[in-house]
Structure formats: C-alpha cells, structure tokens
mmCIF file of C-alpha atoms in Angstrom:
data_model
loop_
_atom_site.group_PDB
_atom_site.id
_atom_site.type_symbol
_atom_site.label_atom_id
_atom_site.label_comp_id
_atom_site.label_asym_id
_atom_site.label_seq_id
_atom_site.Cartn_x
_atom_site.Cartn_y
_atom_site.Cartn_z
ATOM 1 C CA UNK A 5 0.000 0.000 0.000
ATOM 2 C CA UNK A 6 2.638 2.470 0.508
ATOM 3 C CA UNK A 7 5.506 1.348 -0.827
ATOM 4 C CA UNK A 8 7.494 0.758 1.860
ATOM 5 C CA UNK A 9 8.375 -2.560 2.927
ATOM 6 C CA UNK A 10 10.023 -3.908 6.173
ATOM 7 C CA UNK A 11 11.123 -7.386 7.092
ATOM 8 C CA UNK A 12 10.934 -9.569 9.216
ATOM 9 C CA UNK A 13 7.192 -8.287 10.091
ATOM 10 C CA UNK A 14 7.834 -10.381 13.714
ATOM 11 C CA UNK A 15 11.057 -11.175 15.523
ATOM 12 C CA UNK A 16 11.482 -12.793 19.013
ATOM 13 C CA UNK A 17 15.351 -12.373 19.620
ATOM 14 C CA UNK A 18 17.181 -13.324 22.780
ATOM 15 C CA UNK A 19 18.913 -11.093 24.787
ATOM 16 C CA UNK A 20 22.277 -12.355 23.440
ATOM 17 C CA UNK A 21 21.334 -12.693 19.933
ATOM 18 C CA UNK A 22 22.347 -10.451 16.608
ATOM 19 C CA UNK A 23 20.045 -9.635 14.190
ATOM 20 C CA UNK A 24 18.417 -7.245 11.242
ATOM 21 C CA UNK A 25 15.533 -5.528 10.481
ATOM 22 C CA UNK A 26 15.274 -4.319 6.922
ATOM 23 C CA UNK A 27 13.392 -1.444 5.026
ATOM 24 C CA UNK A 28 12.879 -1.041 1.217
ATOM 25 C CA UNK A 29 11.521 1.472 -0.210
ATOM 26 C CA UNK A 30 10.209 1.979 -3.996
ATOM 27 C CA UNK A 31 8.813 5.471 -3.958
ATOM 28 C CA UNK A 32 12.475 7.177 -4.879
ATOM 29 C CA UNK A 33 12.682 9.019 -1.566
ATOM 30 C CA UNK A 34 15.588 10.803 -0.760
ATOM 31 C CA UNK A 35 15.859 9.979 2.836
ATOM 32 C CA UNK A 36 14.689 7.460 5.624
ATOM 33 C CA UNK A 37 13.855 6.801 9.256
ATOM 34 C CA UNK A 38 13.802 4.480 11.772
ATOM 35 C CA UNK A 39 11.182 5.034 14.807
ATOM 36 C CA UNK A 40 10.384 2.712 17.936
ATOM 37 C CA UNK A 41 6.878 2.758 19.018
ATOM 38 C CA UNK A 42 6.396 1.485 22.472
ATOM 39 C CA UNK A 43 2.936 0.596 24.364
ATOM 40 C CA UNK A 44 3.486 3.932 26.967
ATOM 41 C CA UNK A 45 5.428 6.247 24.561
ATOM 42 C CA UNK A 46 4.649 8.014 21.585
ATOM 43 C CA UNK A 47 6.562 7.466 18.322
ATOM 44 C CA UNK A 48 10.230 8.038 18.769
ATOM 45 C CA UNK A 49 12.577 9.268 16.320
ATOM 46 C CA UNK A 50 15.981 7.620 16.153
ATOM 47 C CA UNK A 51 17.611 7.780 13.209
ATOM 48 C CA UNK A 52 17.557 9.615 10.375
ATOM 49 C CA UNK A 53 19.412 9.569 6.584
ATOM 50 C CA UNK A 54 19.427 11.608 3.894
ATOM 51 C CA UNK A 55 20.853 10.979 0.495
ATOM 52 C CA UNK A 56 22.454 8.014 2.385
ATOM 53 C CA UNK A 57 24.524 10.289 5.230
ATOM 54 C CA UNK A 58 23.517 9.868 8.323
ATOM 55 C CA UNK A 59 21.723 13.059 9.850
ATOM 56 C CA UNK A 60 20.283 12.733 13.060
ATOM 57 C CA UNK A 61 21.013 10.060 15.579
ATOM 58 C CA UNK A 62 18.377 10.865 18.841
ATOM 59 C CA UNK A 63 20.741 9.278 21.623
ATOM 60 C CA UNK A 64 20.199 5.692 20.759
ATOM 61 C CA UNK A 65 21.930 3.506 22.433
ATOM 62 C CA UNK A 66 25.027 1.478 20.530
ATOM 63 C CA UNK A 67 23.402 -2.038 20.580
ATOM 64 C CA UNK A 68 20.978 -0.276 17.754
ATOM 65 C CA UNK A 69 23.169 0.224 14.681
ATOM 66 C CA UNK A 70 21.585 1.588 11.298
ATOM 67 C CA UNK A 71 23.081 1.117 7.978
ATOM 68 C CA UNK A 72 22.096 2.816 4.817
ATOM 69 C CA UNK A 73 23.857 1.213 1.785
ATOM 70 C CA UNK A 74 21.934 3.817 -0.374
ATOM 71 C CA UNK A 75 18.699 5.737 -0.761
ATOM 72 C CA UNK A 76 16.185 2.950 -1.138
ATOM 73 C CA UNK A 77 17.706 0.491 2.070
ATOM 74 C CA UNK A 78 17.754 0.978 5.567
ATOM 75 C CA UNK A 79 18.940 -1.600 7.777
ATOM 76 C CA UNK A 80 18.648 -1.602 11.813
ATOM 77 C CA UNK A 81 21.305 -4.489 13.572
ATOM 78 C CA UNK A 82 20.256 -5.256 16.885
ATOM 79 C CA UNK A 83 22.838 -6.489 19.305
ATOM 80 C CA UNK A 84 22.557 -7.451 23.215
ATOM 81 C CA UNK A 85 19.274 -5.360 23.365
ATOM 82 C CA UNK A 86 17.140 -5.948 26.799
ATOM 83 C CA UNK A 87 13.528 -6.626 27.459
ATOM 84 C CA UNK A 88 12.655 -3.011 27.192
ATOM 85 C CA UNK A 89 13.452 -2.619 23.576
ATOM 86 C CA UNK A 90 10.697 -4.758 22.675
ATOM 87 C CA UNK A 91 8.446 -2.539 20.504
ATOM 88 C CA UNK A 92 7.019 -1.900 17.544
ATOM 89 C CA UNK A 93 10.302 -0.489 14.878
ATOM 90 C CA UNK A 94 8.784 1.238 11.657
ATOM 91 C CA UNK A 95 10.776 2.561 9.016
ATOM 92 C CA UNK A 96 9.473 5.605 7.071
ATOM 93 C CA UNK A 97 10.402 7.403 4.119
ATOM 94 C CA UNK A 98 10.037 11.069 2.495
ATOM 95 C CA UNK A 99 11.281 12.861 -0.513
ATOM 96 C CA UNK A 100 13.767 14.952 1.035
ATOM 97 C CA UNK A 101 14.554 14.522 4.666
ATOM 98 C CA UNK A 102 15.724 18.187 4.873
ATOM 99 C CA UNK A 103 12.936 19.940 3.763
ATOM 100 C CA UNK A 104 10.280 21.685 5.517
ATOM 101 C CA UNK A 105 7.288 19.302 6.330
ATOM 102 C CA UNK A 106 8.234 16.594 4.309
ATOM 103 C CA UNK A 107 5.477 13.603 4.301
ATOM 104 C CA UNK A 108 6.469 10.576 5.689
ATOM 105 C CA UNK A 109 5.566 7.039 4.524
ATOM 106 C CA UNK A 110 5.781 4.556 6.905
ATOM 107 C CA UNK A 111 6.320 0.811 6.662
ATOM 108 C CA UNK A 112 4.038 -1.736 8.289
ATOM 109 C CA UNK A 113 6.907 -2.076 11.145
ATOM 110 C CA UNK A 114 8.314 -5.233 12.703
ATOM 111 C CA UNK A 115 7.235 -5.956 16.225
ATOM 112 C CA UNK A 116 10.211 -7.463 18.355
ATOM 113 C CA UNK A 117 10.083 -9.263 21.341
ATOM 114 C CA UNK A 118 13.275 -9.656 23.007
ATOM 115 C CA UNK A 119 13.332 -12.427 25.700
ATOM 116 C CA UNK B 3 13.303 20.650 22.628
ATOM 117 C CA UNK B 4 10.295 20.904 20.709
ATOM 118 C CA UNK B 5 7.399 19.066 22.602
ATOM 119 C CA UNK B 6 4.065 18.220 20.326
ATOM 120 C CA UNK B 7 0.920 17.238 23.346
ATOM 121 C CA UNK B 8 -1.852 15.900 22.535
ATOM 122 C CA UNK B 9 -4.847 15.040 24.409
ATOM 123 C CA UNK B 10 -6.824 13.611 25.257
ATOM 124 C CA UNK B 11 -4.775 10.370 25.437
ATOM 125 C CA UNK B 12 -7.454 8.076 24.836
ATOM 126 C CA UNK B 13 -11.614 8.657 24.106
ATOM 127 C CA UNK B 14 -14.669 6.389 23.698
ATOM 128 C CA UNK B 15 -17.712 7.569 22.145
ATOM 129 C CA UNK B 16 -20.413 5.731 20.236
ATOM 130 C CA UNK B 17 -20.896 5.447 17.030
ATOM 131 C CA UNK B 18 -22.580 8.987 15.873
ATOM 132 C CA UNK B 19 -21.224 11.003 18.084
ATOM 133 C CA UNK B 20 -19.078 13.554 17.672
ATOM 134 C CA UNK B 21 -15.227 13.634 18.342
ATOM 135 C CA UNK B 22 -12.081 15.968 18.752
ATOM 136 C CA UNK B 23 -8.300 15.714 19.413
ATOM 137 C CA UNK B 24 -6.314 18.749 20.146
ATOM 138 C CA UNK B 25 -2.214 19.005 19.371
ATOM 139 C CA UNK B 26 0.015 21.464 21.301
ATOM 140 C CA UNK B 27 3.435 22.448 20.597
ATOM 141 C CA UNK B 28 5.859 23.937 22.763
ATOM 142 C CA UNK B 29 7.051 25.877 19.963
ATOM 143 C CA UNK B 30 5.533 27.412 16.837
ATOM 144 C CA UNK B 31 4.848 25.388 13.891
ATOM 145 C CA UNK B 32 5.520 25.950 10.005
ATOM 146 C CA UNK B 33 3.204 23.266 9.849
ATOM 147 C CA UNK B 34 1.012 20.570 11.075
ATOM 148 C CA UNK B 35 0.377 16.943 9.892
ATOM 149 C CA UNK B 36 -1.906 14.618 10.649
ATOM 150 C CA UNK B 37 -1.893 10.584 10.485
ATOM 151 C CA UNK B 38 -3.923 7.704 11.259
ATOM 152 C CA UNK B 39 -2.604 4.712 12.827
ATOM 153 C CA UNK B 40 -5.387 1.627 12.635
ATOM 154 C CA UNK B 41 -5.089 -0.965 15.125
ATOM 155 C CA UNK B 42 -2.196 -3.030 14.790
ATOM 156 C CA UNK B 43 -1.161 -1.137 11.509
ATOM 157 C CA UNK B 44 0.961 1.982 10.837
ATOM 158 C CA UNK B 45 0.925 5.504 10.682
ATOM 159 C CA UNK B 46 -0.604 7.089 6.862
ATOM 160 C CA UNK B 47 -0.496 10.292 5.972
ATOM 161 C CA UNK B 48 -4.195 12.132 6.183
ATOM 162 C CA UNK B 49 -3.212 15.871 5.790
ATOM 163 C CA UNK B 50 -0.933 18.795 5.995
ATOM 164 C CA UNK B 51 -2.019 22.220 7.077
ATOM 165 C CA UNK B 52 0.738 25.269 6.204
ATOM 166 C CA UNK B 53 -1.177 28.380 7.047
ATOM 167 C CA UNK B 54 -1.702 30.478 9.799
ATOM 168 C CA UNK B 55 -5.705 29.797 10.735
ATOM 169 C CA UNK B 56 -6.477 27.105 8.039
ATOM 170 C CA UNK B 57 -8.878 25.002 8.211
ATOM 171 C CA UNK B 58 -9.177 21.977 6.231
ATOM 172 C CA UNK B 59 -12.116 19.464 5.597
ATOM 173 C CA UNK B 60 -11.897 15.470 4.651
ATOM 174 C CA UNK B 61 -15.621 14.294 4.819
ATOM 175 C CA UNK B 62 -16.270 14.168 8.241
ATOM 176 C CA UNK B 63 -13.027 15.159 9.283
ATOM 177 C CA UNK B 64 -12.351 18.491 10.263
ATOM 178 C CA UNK B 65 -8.885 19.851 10.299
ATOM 179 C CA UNK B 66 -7.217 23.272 12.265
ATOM 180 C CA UNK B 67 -4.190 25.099 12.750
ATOM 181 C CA UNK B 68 -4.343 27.838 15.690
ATOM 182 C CA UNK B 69 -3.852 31.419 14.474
ATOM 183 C CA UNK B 70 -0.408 31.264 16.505
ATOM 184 C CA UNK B 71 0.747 28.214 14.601
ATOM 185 C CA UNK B 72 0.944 26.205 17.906
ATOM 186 C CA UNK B 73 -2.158 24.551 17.905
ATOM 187 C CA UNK B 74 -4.100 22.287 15.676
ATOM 188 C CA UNK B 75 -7.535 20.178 16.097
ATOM 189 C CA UNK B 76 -8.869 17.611 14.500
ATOM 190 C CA UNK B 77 -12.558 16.969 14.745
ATOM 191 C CA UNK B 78 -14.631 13.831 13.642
ATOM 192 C CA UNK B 79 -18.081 14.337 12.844
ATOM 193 C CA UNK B 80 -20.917 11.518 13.751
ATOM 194 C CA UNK B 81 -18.065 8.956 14.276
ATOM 195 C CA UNK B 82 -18.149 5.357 12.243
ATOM 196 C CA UNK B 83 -16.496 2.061 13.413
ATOM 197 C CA UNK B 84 -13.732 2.669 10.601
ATOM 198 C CA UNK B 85 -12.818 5.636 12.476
ATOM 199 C CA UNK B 86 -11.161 3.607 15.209
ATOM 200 C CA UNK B 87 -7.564 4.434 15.702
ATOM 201 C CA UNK B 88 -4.770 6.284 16.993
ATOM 202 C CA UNK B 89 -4.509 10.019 15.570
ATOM 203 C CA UNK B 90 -1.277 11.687 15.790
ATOM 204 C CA UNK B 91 -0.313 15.138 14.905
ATOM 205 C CA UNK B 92 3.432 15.856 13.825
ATOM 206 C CA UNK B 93 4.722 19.228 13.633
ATOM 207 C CA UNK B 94 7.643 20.639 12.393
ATOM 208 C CA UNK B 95 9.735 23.470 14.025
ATOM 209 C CA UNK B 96 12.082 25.905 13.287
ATOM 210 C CA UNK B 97 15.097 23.078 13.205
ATOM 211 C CA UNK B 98 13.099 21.543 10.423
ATOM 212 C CA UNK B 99 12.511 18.342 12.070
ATOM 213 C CA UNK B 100 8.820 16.703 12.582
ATOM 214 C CA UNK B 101 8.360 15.661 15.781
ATOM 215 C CA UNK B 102 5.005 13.677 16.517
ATOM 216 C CA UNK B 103 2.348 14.203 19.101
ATOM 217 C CA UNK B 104 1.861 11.643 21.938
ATOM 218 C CA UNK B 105 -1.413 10.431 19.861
ATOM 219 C CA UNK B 106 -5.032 10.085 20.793
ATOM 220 C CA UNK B 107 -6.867 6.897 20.924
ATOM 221 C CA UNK B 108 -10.692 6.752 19.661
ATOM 222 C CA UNK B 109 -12.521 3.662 20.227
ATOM 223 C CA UNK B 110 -15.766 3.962 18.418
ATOM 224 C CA UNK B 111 -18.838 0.887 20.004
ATOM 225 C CA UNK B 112 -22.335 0.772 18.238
#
C-alpha cells in the first residue's frame, strides 16, 4: 500500500542474539527513518538519513546500529538489546529529509520481542 | 526541545457522536500533519495544514491550525467504526525536524 516494505514483520530475539531488520523502499525518496513505538510512549525518532549520510542520531543507544547502503535500504542491527526494547520499529520514508514538512511514509513495522 | 501534546490520550464515544483531538506544541509550527494509525497497523499520511488559521475538511473530518501556529484540532463528525484508531499530529519546528504528538486513541462501540 505504501511502498514501503520492512522485514521480518515479527522477531522474538534473545537477549544475546544479533540480528536485522530491513526497510525497502520503492517510492524514490531521498531519505529514511527508523522510529520505535512502544505501548506507553509516543513514536520516537531515532535515526535519520538523507541521500544516504547519516543526519540525526536521537541518543540511541550502541546495541541499535543503522546502515544505509543507499537511498532505497535501511537496515537496523540489533545487538545485546534488553527486554525493554521490545516494541514496535517502523521505518518511514520522504522525498527529502531536509525539507520543511516533508510527508512521511511509513512501513508496516516489525514488532520485536526480546526475551 | 520541541514538545508536540496531545490530548486527550485516549476517548470512547459511540458510534454517531461527535469527536475531537487537540495538538500542542511547545514551539511554533511551520506546519502541522496529521496521520492515522489503525489498530495493529501503521501511521498514513491524512493531511498537511501550512497556514496560519487554516482550516481543512476530509468528509467528516475536520482539520485546524491555531492562528499562533501552535495549535491544531482535529474533529470527527458523527463517528463510524472505521474511524477507530490512533490520531497523531506531527509538527515541524524551526530546526526543520517533525516531531510527533503523543497520539489520541478513539474507540468507536455501536
């Protein structure tokens, strides 16, 4: 539906497990996001890229590492995370991350359950 | 930073009844979106308001921006079952970054 795809759509990860969550997008955006949506908290920005460079990083902590191999991929590798990081992650995408009120188009998200 | 409330946090009404969310930002706005997040799906887009006082209509939805560009409603009229969801509000400030609203859950029961 909105052109922005994100996989896995579930993940149940151990505490001391690695693993990926991936975005695609097909709508020739310029730049991308990651959020985490929580049950308590509203969405929350953490990470953003634009024409592949890495512009805003909201003090997220190092066991969530984003990778942007170019404008249509966004990665997220998860390492040691804890209990509380379980959430919903979406990925969203706009034309041009630096302009003014830019739409974003958001992914259906992968919820992750870390045990 | 730049804070976006909304309240209130969650609302119930029955179907046909009216409904309205309210988004305020700690700082003023060069504009307002709106989104729609069904249950167990993901924010979409609904609308974008730019201009000092505008007001905006999508069928039964209603959409505001305060004079001061700090404010913005969003008012359902005669509410339907499909209208169940979370409504956020995302604004973006003077650093050009859009920060979203805390969100506003409507249950709508026959």
């Amino acid at each position: 539906e909105t052109g922005v795809t994100q996989t896995p759509r579930h993940l149940v990860m151990g505490m001391t497990n690695k693993k990926s969550l991936k975005c695609e997008q097909h709508l020739g955006h310029n730049a991308m996001y990651w959020y985490k949506q929580s049950a308590k908290k509203p969405l929350e920005l953490m990470f953003v890229y634009n024409f592949k460079e890495q512009t805003e990083n909201n003090s997220v902590p190092s066991r969530f590492s984003p990778e942007c191999p170019n404008s249509s991929h966004l990665f997220l590798h998860l390492h040691t995370l804890q209990p509380e990081d379980s959430a919903l992650y979406l990925c969203a995408s706009s034309q041009d991350g630096a302009g003014v009120g830019e739409t974003q188009y958001f992914g259906p998200g992968t919820r992750l359950l870390v045990l | 930073g730049q804070q976006v409330m909304q309240i209130p946090q969650y609302q119930h009404v029955q179907e046909g009844e009216d409904f309205t969310t309210y988004c305020n930002s700690s700082t003023t706005l060069s504009n307002i979106q709106w989104y729609k997040q069904r249950p167990g799906g993901h924010p979409v887009f609904l609308i974008q308001l730019v201009k000092s006082g505008e007001v905006k209509k999508q069928k039964r939805l209603t959409f505001q921006f305060g004079e001061a560009k700090k404010n913005s409603s969003l008012h359902i009229t005669a509410t339907q079952t499909t209208d169940v969801g979370t409504y956020f509000c995302a604004g973006t400030g003077t650093a050009s970054k859009l920060t979203f609203g805390t969100g506003t859950r409507l249950q709508v029961t026959l």
